[in-house]
Amino acid sequence: ASGVDKQKKYATLKDIKLASIPITKDSISNVKMVDTITLDKRGNLLLQRAHKNLLRFIRKEPLGTEAIAYYDLGMNMIVRNVGQMFCVDSQNITTPHIIMHNHPSGYMLTDTDIISFLKDTNGFVLSAVGNDGSIYVLEKTASLDLTGFVNSIAKVRSNNPQYMSAPEFYIEYMNEILKGAGSYGFNYIESRVKGT
């Protein structure tokens, strides 16, 4: 496997020791509606509801557990599972879809999330809902430059060799990647809960 594939397989927020936070009733009520381009207003309201439902679904599991759900673009659930990100082979989902998962730490999308999303030709929206209710969304637009974005991620990685050595370095690294996403035909949205 290439270095990128190994990284995709093993790099998670757990690797940099970000603590998991419990899901509370406040966490669920903190989930805001985000304005995606892919969905209309009704769809975005259903996306908000789906984010809340994912937190409710995973709430009774041990602290730190992740869940993933796939929805079609009409916000009908295709599949939902407890387990690691992308535990479902998204390549088998042939309809256009939205992928959502929770991040126990409350922090943003990871490079692992993004690289898996780029390989998912039918995935249009990727979202992470933090256990605190924060929302992070990356969506593909009509003007995609996948190769450019992959090269950009590689460049940011090479310019930040210490990115896995501490949480603050990883967060800085991811912020740099996500800040540049718009140049490659991606729309990035975040709705952080205060204090995160």
Short mmCIF file of N, CA and C in Angstrom, two decimals:
data_model
loop_
_atom_site.label_atom_id
_atom_site.label_comp_id
_atom_site.label_asym_id
_atom_site.label_seq_id
_atom_site.Cartn_x
_atom_site.Cartn_y
_atom_site.Cartn_z
N ALA A 1 0.84 -1.19 0.00
CA ALA A 1 0.00 0.00 0.00
C ALA A 1 0.88 1.24 0.00
N SER A 2 0.42 2.28 -0.65
CA SER A 2 1.18 3.52 -0.69
C SER A 2 1.12 4.21 0.66
N GLY A 3 1.99 5.20 0.83
CA GLY A 3 1.99 5.95 2.09
C GLY A 3 0.65 6.61 2.35
N VAL A 4 0.02 7.14 1.28
CA VAL A 4 -1.28 7.79 1.45
C VAL A 4 -2.32 6.76 1.90
N ASP A 5 -2.30 5.56 1.31
CA ASP A 5 -3.26 4.53 1.70
C ASP A 5 -3.05 4.10 3.15
N LYS A 6 -1.79 3.94 3.55
CA LYS A 6 -1.52 3.58 4.95
C LYS A 6 -2.02 4.68 5.87
N GLN A 7 -1.75 5.93 5.47
CA GLN A 7 -2.19 7.05 6.27
C GLN A 7 -3.71 7.06 6.38
N LYS A 8 -4.39 6.82 5.25
CA LYS A 8 -5.85 6.80 5.22
C LYS A 8 -6.38 5.75 6.18
N LYS A 9 -5.70 4.63 6.23
CA LYS A 9 -6.18 3.52 7.03
C LYS A 9 -6.00 3.78 8.53
N TYR A 10 -4.92 4.46 8.91
CA TYR A 10 -4.59 4.54 10.33
C TYR A 10 -4.72 5.92 10.97
N ALA A 11 -4.74 6.98 10.17
CA ALA A 11 -4.77 8.32 10.76
C ALA A 11 -6.19 8.67 11.20
N THR A 12 -6.38 8.84 12.47
CA THR A 12 -7.67 9.29 13.00
C THR A 12 -7.41 10.30 14.09
N LEU A 13 -8.46 10.96 14.53
CA LEU A 13 -8.30 11.90 15.62
C LEU A 13 -7.82 11.21 16.89
N LYS A 14 -8.08 9.90 17.02
CA LYS A 14 -7.59 9.16 18.18
C LYS A 14 -6.08 9.12 18.21
N ASP A 15 -5.46 9.09 17.03
CA ASP A 15 -4.00 8.99 16.96
C ASP A 15 -3.31 10.19 17.58
N ILE A 16 -3.98 11.33 17.61
CA ILE A 16 -3.35 12.51 18.20
C ILE A 16 -3.91 12.81 19.59
N LYS A 17 -4.57 11.82 20.15
CA LYS A 17 -5.00 11.85 21.55
C LYS A 17 -5.99 12.97 21.87
N LEU A 18 -6.92 13.24 20.96
CA LEU A 18 -7.99 14.18 21.29
C LEU A 18 -9.02 13.42 22.11
N ALA A 19 -9.37 13.97 23.23
CA ALA A 19 -10.30 13.29 24.14
C ALA A 19 -11.71 13.25 23.57
N SER A 20 -12.38 12.14 23.80
CA SER A 20 -13.79 12.02 23.43
C SER A 20 -14.63 12.74 24.45
N ILE A 21 -15.72 13.33 23.99
CA ILE A 21 -16.63 14.01 24.90
C ILE A 21 -17.98 13.30 24.85
N PRO A 22 -18.70 13.29 25.96
CA PRO A 22 -20.00 12.61 25.96
C PRO A 22 -21.04 13.38 25.16
N ILE A 23 -21.99 12.65 24.63
CA ILE A 23 -23.13 13.25 23.93
C ILE A 23 -24.21 13.51 24.98
N THR A 24 -24.64 14.74 25.08
CA THR A 24 -25.67 15.12 26.06
C THR A 24 -26.90 15.63 25.31
N LYS A 25 -27.96 15.89 26.06
CA LYS A 25 -29.14 16.51 25.45
C LYS A 25 -28.77 17.88 24.88
N ASP A 26 -27.89 18.61 25.58
CA ASP A 26 -27.43 19.91 25.06
C ASP A 26 -26.68 19.75 23.76
N SER A 27 -25.85 18.70 23.67
CA SER A 27 -25.11 18.44 22.42
C SER A 27 -26.08 18.34 21.25
N ILE A 28 -27.12 17.57 21.45
CA ILE A 28 -28.10 17.34 20.39
C ILE A 28 -28.83 18.64 20.05
N SER A 29 -29.18 19.41 21.06
CA SER A 29 -29.88 20.68 20.78
C SER A 29 -28.94 21.73 20.17
N ASN A 30 -27.62 21.55 20.35
CA ASN A 30 -26.63 22.47 19.75
C ASN A 30 -26.51 22.32 18.24
N VAL A 31 -26.97 21.20 17.68
CA VAL A 31 -26.81 20.94 16.25
C VAL A 31 -27.62 21.97 15.45
N LYS A 32 -26.92 22.75 14.65
CA LYS A 32 -27.56 23.79 13.84
C LYS A 32 -27.80 23.30 12.42
N MET A 33 -28.68 24.00 11.72
CA MET A 33 -28.88 23.73 10.30
C MET A 33 -27.74 24.41 9.55
N VAL A 34 -27.17 23.72 8.58
CA VAL A 34 -26.17 24.32 7.70
C VAL A 34 -26.77 24.44 6.30
N ASP A 35 -26.31 25.43 5.56
CA ASP A 35 -26.82 25.70 4.22
C ASP A 35 -25.93 25.05 3.17
N THR A 36 -26.22 23.83 2.81
CA THR A 36 -25.45 23.19 1.74
C THR A 36 -25.97 23.67 0.40
N ILE A 37 -25.15 23.54 -0.61
CA ILE A 37 -25.54 23.87 -1.98
C ILE A 37 -26.33 22.70 -2.57
N THR A 38 -25.97 21.49 -2.16
CA THR A 38 -26.55 20.27 -2.72
C THR A 38 -28.02 20.13 -2.40
N LEU A 39 -28.40 20.55 -1.19
CA LEU A 39 -29.78 20.38 -0.74
C LEU A 39 -30.53 21.70 -0.73
N ASP A 40 -31.85 21.64 -0.89
CA ASP A 40 -32.67 22.85 -0.75
C ASP A 40 -32.95 23.06 0.74
N LYS A 41 -33.75 24.08 1.07
CA LYS A 41 -34.00 24.41 2.48
C LYS A 41 -34.60 23.22 3.24
N ARG A 42 -35.57 22.55 2.64
CA ARG A 42 -36.18 21.39 3.28
C ARG A 42 -35.13 20.30 3.50
N GLY A 43 -34.29 20.06 2.49
CA GLY A 43 -33.23 19.06 2.60
C GLY A 43 -32.24 19.41 3.70
N ASN A 44 -31.91 20.70 3.81
CA ASN A 44 -30.98 21.12 4.86
C ASN A 44 -31.59 20.96 6.26
N LEU A 45 -32.90 21.17 6.37
CA LEU A 45 -33.58 20.92 7.65
C LEU A 45 -33.56 19.42 7.98
N LEU A 46 -33.75 18.59 6.96
CA LEU A 46 -33.69 17.14 7.17
C LEU A 46 -32.27 16.69 7.50
N LEU A 47 -31.28 17.36 6.92
CA LEU A 47 -29.88 17.07 7.25
C LEU A 47 -29.62 17.39 8.73
N GLN A 48 -30.13 18.52 9.19
CA GLN A 48 -29.99 18.88 10.60
C GLN A 48 -30.61 17.79 11.48
N ARG A 49 -31.80 17.36 11.13
CA ARG A 49 -32.48 16.31 11.89
C ARG A 49 -31.66 15.01 11.87
N ALA A 50 -31.09 14.69 10.71
CA ALA A 50 -30.27 13.47 10.58
C ALA A 50 -29.02 13.55 11.46
N HIS A 51 -28.40 14.74 11.53
CA HIS A 51 -27.25 14.91 12.42
C HIS A 51 -27.65 14.65 13.88
N LYS A 52 -28.79 15.21 14.28
CA LYS A 52 -29.28 14.99 15.64
C LYS A 52 -29.58 13.51 15.88
N ASN A 53 -30.21 12.87 14.90
CA ASN A 53 -30.55 11.46 15.03
C ASN A 53 -29.30 10.58 15.12
N LEU A 54 -28.24 10.96 14.42
CA LEU A 54 -27.00 10.19 14.50
C LEU A 54 -26.43 10.26 15.91
N LEU A 55 -26.47 11.44 16.52
CA LEU A 55 -25.99 11.57 17.90
C LEU A 55 -26.88 10.76 18.86
N ARG A 56 -28.19 10.80 18.65
CA ARG A 56 -29.09 9.99 19.49
C ARG A 56 -28.78 8.51 19.33
N PHE A 57 -28.52 8.09 18.09
CA PHE A 57 -28.25 6.70 17.77
C PHE A 57 -26.99 6.19 18.48
N ILE A 58 -25.97 7.02 18.56
CA ILE A 58 -24.67 6.60 19.10
C ILE A 58 -24.54 6.90 20.60
N ARG A 59 -25.47 7.66 21.13
CA ARG A 59 -25.36 8.15 22.51
C ARG A 59 -25.21 7.05 23.56
N LYS A 60 -25.87 5.92 23.37
CA LYS A 60 -25.84 4.85 24.36
C LYS A 60 -24.60 3.95 24.23
N GLU A 61 -23.82 4.15 23.18
CA GLU A 61 -22.61 3.35 22.96
C GLU A 61 -21.49 3.85 23.88
N PRO A 62 -20.43 3.06 24.05
CA PRO A 62 -19.31 3.50 24.88
C PRO A 62 -18.71 4.81 24.35
N LEU A 63 -18.24 5.65 25.25
CA LEU A 63 -17.63 6.93 24.90
C LEU A 63 -16.52 6.70 23.87
N GLY A 64 -16.53 7.48 22.82
CA GLY A 64 -15.52 7.36 21.78
C GLY A 64 -15.97 6.57 20.57
N THR A 65 -17.15 5.97 20.64
CA THR A 65 -17.66 5.17 19.52
C THR A 65 -18.07 6.09 18.37
N GLU A 66 -17.79 5.65 17.16
CA GLU A 66 -18.19 6.39 15.96
C GLU A 66 -19.32 5.65 15.26
N ALA A 67 -20.14 6.42 14.55
CA ALA A 67 -21.20 5.84 13.72
C ALA A 67 -21.15 6.55 12.38
N ILE A 68 -21.67 5.89 11.37
CA ILE A 68 -21.71 6.45 10.03
C ILE A 68 -23.09 6.17 9.44
N ALA A 69 -23.58 7.12 8.65
CA ALA A 69 -24.87 6.94 7.97
C ALA A 69 -24.76 7.49 6.56
N TYR A 70 -25.42 6.81 5.65
CA TYR A 70 -25.49 7.25 4.25
C TYR A 70 -26.95 7.58 3.96
N TYR A 71 -27.16 8.72 3.30
CA TYR A 71 -28.49 9.18 2.88
C TYR A 71 -28.46 9.47 1.40
N ASP A 72 -29.60 9.26 0.72
CA ASP A 72 -29.67 9.70 -0.66
C ASP A 72 -29.92 11.22 -0.64
N LEU A 73 -29.96 11.84 -1.81
CA LEU A 73 -30.09 13.30 -1.87
C LEU A 73 -31.48 13.79 -1.52
N GLY A 74 -32.43 12.87 -1.33
CA GLY A 74 -33.75 13.22 -0.82
C GLY A 74 -33.80 13.08 0.70
N MET A 75 -32.64 12.80 1.30
CA MET A 75 -32.47 12.62 2.75
C MET A 75 -33.21 11.39 3.28
N ASN A 76 -33.26 10.34 2.46
CA ASN A 76 -33.76 9.04 2.90
C ASN A 76 -32.54 8.20 3.28
N MET A 77 -32.57 7.61 4.48
CA MET A 77 -31.42 6.83 4.92
C MET A 77 -31.23 5.59 4.05
N ILE A 78 -30.00 5.36 3.65
CA ILE A 78 -29.63 4.17 2.89
C ILE A 78 -29.13 3.10 3.87
N VAL A 79 -28.21 3.48 4.75
CA VAL A 79 -27.65 2.55 5.73
C VAL A 79 -27.03 3.35 6.86
N ARG A 80 -27.02 2.76 8.06
CA ARG A 80 -26.37 3.39 9.22
C ARG A 80 -25.71 2.28 10.03
N ASN A 81 -24.49 2.51 10.46
CA ASN A 81 -23.74 1.51 11.21
C ASN A 81 -22.95 2.14 12.34
N VAL A 82 -22.71 1.36 13.37
CA VAL A 82 -21.77 1.72 14.42
C VAL A 82 -20.43 1.18 13.99
N GLY A 83 -19.39 1.96 14.15
CA GLY A 83 -18.06 1.49 13.82
C GLY A 83 -17.25 2.59 13.17
N GLN A 84 -16.08 2.23 12.72
CA GLN A 84 -15.16 3.21 12.14
C GLN A 84 -15.73 3.86 10.89
N MET A 85 -15.21 5.03 10.60
CA MET A 85 -15.58 5.79 9.42
C MET A 85 -15.41 4.93 8.17
N PHE A 86 -16.33 5.02 7.27
CA PHE A 86 -16.31 4.32 5.99
C PHE A 86 -16.24 2.81 6.16
N CYS A 87 -16.90 2.28 7.22
CA CYS A 87 -16.94 0.84 7.41
C CYS A 87 -17.84 0.19 6.37
N VAL A 88 -18.71 0.98 5.76
CA VAL A 88 -19.54 0.50 4.66
C VAL A 88 -18.77 0.81 3.38
N ASP A 89 -18.72 -0.11 2.46
CA ASP A 89 -18.04 0.15 1.20
C ASP A 89 -18.90 1.08 0.36
N SER A 90 -18.56 2.35 0.38
CA SER A 90 -19.39 3.35 -0.30
C SER A 90 -19.40 3.13 -1.82
N GLN A 91 -18.42 2.42 -2.34
CA GLN A 91 -18.40 2.17 -3.78
C GLN A 91 -19.60 1.32 -4.20
N ASN A 92 -20.20 0.59 -3.27
CA ASN A 92 -21.38 -0.22 -3.59
C ASN A 92 -22.66 0.60 -3.58
N ILE A 93 -22.60 1.83 -3.14
CA ILE A 93 -23.77 2.70 -3.13
C ILE A 93 -23.74 3.48 -4.43
N THR A 94 -24.58 3.08 -5.35
CA THR A 94 -24.49 3.62 -6.71
C THR A 94 -25.34 4.87 -6.93
N THR A 95 -26.19 5.21 -5.97
CA THR A 95 -26.97 6.44 -6.10
C THR A 95 -26.19 7.59 -5.47
N PRO A 96 -26.40 8.81 -5.95
CA PRO A 96 -25.77 9.97 -5.32
C PRO A 96 -26.15 10.00 -3.84
N HIS A 97 -25.17 10.30 -2.97
CA HIS A 97 -25.45 10.21 -1.54
C HIS A 97 -24.66 11.21 -0.70
N ILE A 98 -25.10 11.27 0.55
CA ILE A 98 -24.50 12.08 1.60
C ILE A 98 -23.95 11.10 2.63
N ILE A 99 -22.74 11.37 3.09
CA ILE A 99 -22.12 10.54 4.11
C ILE A 99 -22.01 11.39 5.37
N MET A 100 -22.51 10.88 6.47
CA MET A 100 -22.32 11.61 7.72
C MET A 100 -21.81 10.65 8.78
N HIS A 101 -21.01 11.19 9.68
CA HIS A 101 -20.48 10.41 10.79
C HIS A 101 -20.26 11.34 11.96
N ASN A 102 -20.08 10.75 13.13
CA ASN A 102 -19.81 11.59 14.29
C ASN A 102 -18.32 11.58 14.60
N HIS A 103 -17.87 12.66 15.20
CA HIS A 103 -16.51 12.75 15.72
C HIS A 103 -16.61 12.89 17.23
N PRO A 104 -16.18 11.87 17.96
CA PRO A 104 -16.29 11.89 19.42
C PRO A 104 -15.59 13.08 20.07
N SER A 105 -14.56 13.62 19.42
CA SER A 105 -13.82 14.74 19.99
C SER A 105 -14.53 16.07 19.80
N GLY A 106 -15.44 16.13 18.84
CA GLY A 106 -16.07 17.41 18.51
C GLY A 106 -15.30 18.20 17.47
N TYR A 107 -14.15 17.68 17.03
CA TYR A 107 -13.33 18.41 16.07
C TYR A 107 -13.68 18.10 14.62
N MET A 108 -13.03 18.84 13.73
CA MET A 108 -13.34 18.89 12.31
C MET A 108 -13.05 17.60 11.55
N LEU A 109 -13.36 17.66 10.26
CA LEU A 109 -13.04 16.57 9.35
C LEU A 109 -11.55 16.27 9.39
N THR A 110 -11.19 15.03 9.09
CA THR A 110 -9.79 14.64 9.05
C THR A 110 -9.35 14.44 7.61
N ASP A 111 -8.05 14.36 7.40
CA ASP A 111 -7.57 14.09 6.05
C ASP A 111 -8.01 12.70 5.60
N THR A 112 -8.13 11.76 6.54
CA THR A 112 -8.63 10.42 6.23
C THR A 112 -10.05 10.50 5.68
N ASP A 113 -10.90 11.28 6.36
CA ASP A 113 -12.27 11.48 5.90
C ASP A 113 -12.28 12.02 4.47
N ILE A 114 -11.48 13.05 4.24
CA ILE A 114 -11.49 13.74 2.96
C ILE A 114 -11.00 12.83 1.84
N ILE A 115 -9.91 12.12 2.06
CA ILE A 115 -9.37 11.25 1.02
C ILE A 115 -10.37 10.14 0.66
N SER A 116 -11.02 9.57 1.66
CA SER A 116 -12.05 8.55 1.39
C SER A 116 -13.20 9.17 0.59
N PHE A 117 -13.59 10.38 0.95
CA PHE A 117 -14.67 11.08 0.26
C PHE A 117 -14.30 11.35 -1.21
N LEU A 118 -13.05 11.72 -1.46
CA LEU A 118 -12.63 12.01 -2.83
C LEU A 118 -12.72 10.76 -3.72
N LYS A 119 -12.50 9.60 -3.12
CA LYS A 119 -12.56 8.35 -3.88
C LYS A 119 -13.99 7.87 -4.12
N ASP A 120 -14.94 8.44 -3.39
CA ASP A 120 -16.35 8.04 -3.48
C ASP A 120 -17.02 8.84 -4.59
N THR A 121 -17.09 8.26 -5.78
CA THR A 121 -17.58 9.01 -6.94
C THR A 121 -19.04 9.40 -6.83
N ASN A 122 -19.82 8.70 -6.02
CA ASN A 122 -21.24 9.03 -5.87
C ASN A 122 -21.53 9.84 -4.60
N GLY A 123 -20.49 10.13 -3.82
CA GLY A 123 -20.66 10.94 -2.61
C GLY A 123 -20.61 12.41 -2.96
N PHE A 124 -21.65 13.15 -2.59
CA PHE A 124 -21.72 14.58 -2.89
C PHE A 124 -21.47 15.45 -1.67
N VAL A 125 -21.82 14.95 -0.50
CA VAL A 125 -21.66 15.72 0.74
C VAL A 125 -21.06 14.79 1.79
N LEU A 126 -20.06 15.31 2.49
CA LEU A 126 -19.46 14.61 3.62
C LEU A 126 -19.65 15.49 4.84
N SER A 127 -20.19 14.94 5.92
CA SER A 127 -20.33 15.75 7.13
C SER A 127 -19.87 14.97 8.34
N ALA A 128 -19.36 15.73 9.29
CA ALA A 128 -19.02 15.18 10.60
C ALA A 128 -19.79 16.01 11.62
N VAL A 129 -20.46 15.33 12.52
CA VAL A 129 -21.12 16.01 13.63
C VAL A 129 -20.34 15.65 14.88
N GLY A 130 -19.84 16.66 15.55
CA GLY A 130 -19.10 16.43 16.78
C GLY A 130 -20.03 15.99 17.89
N ASN A 131 -19.49 15.25 18.84
CA ASN A 131 -20.31 14.84 19.98
C ASN A 131 -20.82 16.03 20.77
N ASP A 132 -20.26 17.22 20.53
CA ASP A 132 -20.74 18.43 21.19
C ASP A 132 -21.82 19.15 20.37
N GLY A 133 -22.08 18.66 19.15
CA GLY A 133 -23.07 19.29 18.28
C GLY A 133 -22.48 20.16 17.19
N SER A 134 -21.15 20.31 17.14
CA SER A 134 -20.51 21.05 16.05
C SER A 134 -20.71 20.30 14.74
N ILE A 135 -20.81 21.04 13.64
CA ILE A 135 -21.02 20.44 12.32
C ILE A 135 -19.92 20.90 11.38
N TYR A 136 -19.39 19.95 10.60
CA TYR A 136 -18.37 20.22 9.59
C TYR A 136 -18.82 19.54 8.31
N VAL A 137 -18.92 20.31 7.22
CA VAL A 137 -19.43 19.78 5.96
C VAL A 137 -18.47 20.14 4.82
N LEU A 138 -18.18 19.15 4.00
CA LEU A 138 -17.44 19.37 2.77
C LEU A 138 -18.31 18.83 1.65
N GLU A 139 -18.57 19.66 0.63
CA GLU A 139 -19.40 19.18 -0.48
C GLU A 139 -18.74 19.49 -1.81
N LYS A 140 -19.00 18.59 -2.75
CA LYS A 140 -18.47 18.74 -4.10
C LYS A 140 -19.39 19.68 -4.89
N THR A 141 -18.78 20.54 -5.70
CA THR A 141 -19.57 21.41 -6.58
C THR A 141 -19.30 20.99 -8.03
N ALA A 142 -19.90 21.70 -8.96
CA ALA A 142 -19.76 21.34 -10.38
C ALA A 142 -18.35 21.58 -10.91
N SER A 143 -17.56 22.41 -10.23
CA SER A 143 -16.23 22.77 -10.75
C SER A 143 -15.10 22.05 -10.00
N LEU A 144 -15.24 20.73 -9.85
CA LEU A 144 -14.26 19.95 -9.09
C LEU A 144 -12.91 19.83 -9.79
N ASP A 145 -11.86 19.91 -8.99
CA ASP A 145 -10.51 19.60 -9.44
C ASP A 145 -9.95 18.63 -8.40
N LEU A 146 -10.32 17.36 -8.53
CA LEU A 146 -9.92 16.35 -7.56
C LEU A 146 -8.41 16.21 -7.48
N THR A 147 -7.76 16.14 -8.63
CA THR A 147 -6.30 15.98 -8.65
C THR A 147 -5.62 17.17 -7.98
N GLY A 148 -6.10 18.36 -8.29
CA GLY A 148 -5.53 19.56 -7.67
C GLY A 148 -5.68 19.54 -6.16
N PHE A 149 -6.83 19.09 -5.68
CA PHE A 149 -7.07 19.05 -4.24
C PHE A 149 -6.19 18.00 -3.57
N VAL A 150 -6.06 16.83 -4.20
CA VAL A 150 -5.18 15.79 -3.65
C VAL A 150 -3.74 16.31 -3.59
N ASN A 151 -3.30 16.98 -4.65
CA ASN A 151 -1.94 17.55 -4.66
C ASN A 151 -1.79 18.62 -3.58
N SER A 152 -2.84 19.40 -3.38
CA SER A 152 -2.82 20.44 -2.35
C SER A 152 -2.67 19.81 -0.95
N ILE A 153 -3.42 18.74 -0.70
CA ILE A 153 -3.33 18.04 0.59
C ILE A 153 -1.91 17.52 0.80
N ALA A 154 -1.33 16.92 -0.25
CA ALA A 154 0.03 16.40 -0.15
C ALA A 154 1.03 17.52 0.14
N LYS A 155 0.83 18.66 -0.48
CA LYS A 155 1.74 19.80 -0.26
C LYS A 155 1.62 20.32 1.18
N VAL A 156 0.38 20.45 1.65
CA VAL A 156 0.18 20.91 3.03
C VAL A 156 0.81 19.91 4.00
N ARG A 157 0.66 18.62 3.71
CA ARG A 157 1.25 17.58 4.56
C ARG A 157 2.77 17.71 4.59
N SER A 158 3.38 17.89 3.42
CA SER A 158 4.85 17.97 3.37
C SER A 158 5.36 19.25 4.03
N ASN A 159 4.55 20.31 4.02
CA ASN A 159 4.94 21.56 4.68
C ASN A 159 4.70 21.53 6.19
N ASN A 160 4.03 20.49 6.67
CA ASN A 160 3.72 20.37 8.10
C ASN A 160 4.13 18.98 8.61
N PRO A 161 5.44 18.68 8.61
CA PRO A 161 5.88 17.32 8.96
C PRO A 161 5.51 16.89 10.39
N GLN A 162 5.24 17.83 11.26
CA GLN A 162 4.91 17.50 12.65
C GLN A 162 3.41 17.42 12.91
N TYR A 163 2.61 17.37 11.84
CA TYR A 163 1.15 17.49 12.01
C TYR A 163 0.54 16.41 12.90
N MET A 164 1.15 15.24 13.00
CA MET A 164 0.59 14.17 13.85
C MET A 164 1.20 14.15 15.25
N SER A 165 2.07 15.12 15.56
CA SER A 165 2.77 15.07 16.84
C SER A 165 1.98 15.68 18.01
N ALA A 166 0.98 16.51 17.70
CA ALA A 166 0.19 17.13 18.77
C ALA A 166 -1.14 17.62 18.19
N PRO A 167 -2.18 17.61 19.01
CA PRO A 167 -3.50 18.04 18.51
C PRO A 167 -3.49 19.42 17.86
N GLU A 168 -2.79 20.37 18.46
CA GLU A 168 -2.81 21.73 17.90
C GLU A 168 -2.17 21.78 16.51
N PHE A 169 -1.14 20.94 16.27
CA PHE A 169 -0.52 20.90 14.95
C PHE A 169 -1.46 20.25 13.93
N TYR A 170 -2.17 19.22 14.36
CA TYR A 170 -3.11 18.55 13.46
C TYR A 170 -4.25 19.49 13.07
N ILE A 171 -4.77 20.20 14.05
CA ILE A 171 -5.87 21.14 13.80
C ILE A 171 -5.42 22.25 12.85
N GLU A 172 -4.21 22.76 13.05
CA GLU A 172 -3.65 23.79 12.16
C GLU A 172 -3.50 23.23 10.73
N TYR A 173 -3.01 22.01 10.63
CA TYR A 173 -2.84 21.32 9.34
C TYR A 173 -4.19 21.17 8.62
N MET A 174 -5.21 20.71 9.34
CA MET A 174 -6.53 20.52 8.73
C MET A 174 -7.17 21.86 8.36
N ASN A 175 -7.00 22.86 9.19
CA ASN A 175 -7.53 24.18 8.85
C ASN A 175 -6.93 24.70 7.55
N GLU A 176 -5.63 24.45 7.35
CA GLU A 176 -4.97 24.88 6.12
C GLU A 176 -5.54 24.14 4.91
N ILE A 177 -5.76 22.84 5.04
CA ILE A 177 -6.34 22.05 3.94
C ILE A 177 -7.74 22.56 3.62
N LEU A 178 -8.57 22.72 4.64
CA LEU A 178 -9.96 23.10 4.43
C LEU A 178 -10.09 24.54 3.93
N LYS A 179 -9.18 25.41 4.36
CA LYS A 179 -9.19 26.80 3.90
C LYS A 179 -8.99 26.87 2.39
N GLY A 180 -8.20 25.94 1.83
CA GLY A 180 -7.93 25.95 0.40
C GLY A 180 -8.90 25.15 -0.44
N ALA A 181 -9.86 24.48 0.20
CA ALA A 181 -10.77 23.57 -0.53
C ALA A 181 -11.58 24.28 -1.61
N GLY A 182 -11.98 25.52 -1.36
CA GLY A 182 -12.79 26.27 -2.32
C GLY A 182 -12.10 26.47 -3.65
N SER A 183 -10.78 26.55 -3.65
CA SER A 183 -10.02 26.72 -4.90
C SER A 183 -10.10 25.50 -5.81
N TYR A 184 -10.57 24.38 -5.26
CA TYR A 184 -10.62 23.13 -6.02
C TYR A 184 -12.06 22.63 -6.22
N GLY A 185 -13.03 23.53 -6.07
CA GLY A 185 -14.42 23.18 -6.35
C GLY A 185 -15.14 22.50 -5.21
N PHE A 186 -14.73 22.78 -3.98
CA PHE A 186 -15.40 22.23 -2.81
C PHE A 186 -15.98 23.38 -2.00
N ASN A 187 -17.10 23.13 -1.37
CA ASN A 187 -17.71 24.08 -0.46
C ASN A 187 -17.51 23.54 0.95
N TYR A 188 -16.87 24.33 1.82
CA TYR A 188 -16.64 23.90 3.19
C TYR A 188 -17.45 24.78 4.12
N ILE A 189 -18.18 24.13 5.04
CA ILE A 189 -19.03 24.82 6.00
C ILE A 189 -18.72 24.27 7.38
N GLU A 190 -18.59 25.15 8.35
CA GLU A 190 -18.51 24.65 9.73
C GLU A 190 -19.39 25.49 10.63
N SER A 191 -19.97 24.81 11.60
CA SER A 191 -20.80 25.44 12.61
C SER A 191 -20.34 24.88 13.95
N ARG A 192 -19.38 25.58 14.56
CA ARG A 192 -18.80 25.11 15.81
C ARG A 192 -19.62 25.55 17.00
N VAL A 193 -19.69 24.67 17.97
CA VAL A 193 -20.31 25.02 19.24
C VAL A 193 -19.30 25.88 20.00
N LYS A 194 -19.74 26.95 20.60
CA LYS A 194 -18.84 27.82 21.35
C LYS A 194 -18.05 27.01 22.37
N GLY A 195 -16.75 27.34 22.43
CA GLY A 195 -15.87 26.64 23.36
C GLY A 195 -15.14 25.47 22.73
N THR A 196 -15.49 25.14 21.48
CA THR A 196 -14.81 24.03 20.80
C THR A 196 -13.70 24.55 19.93
#
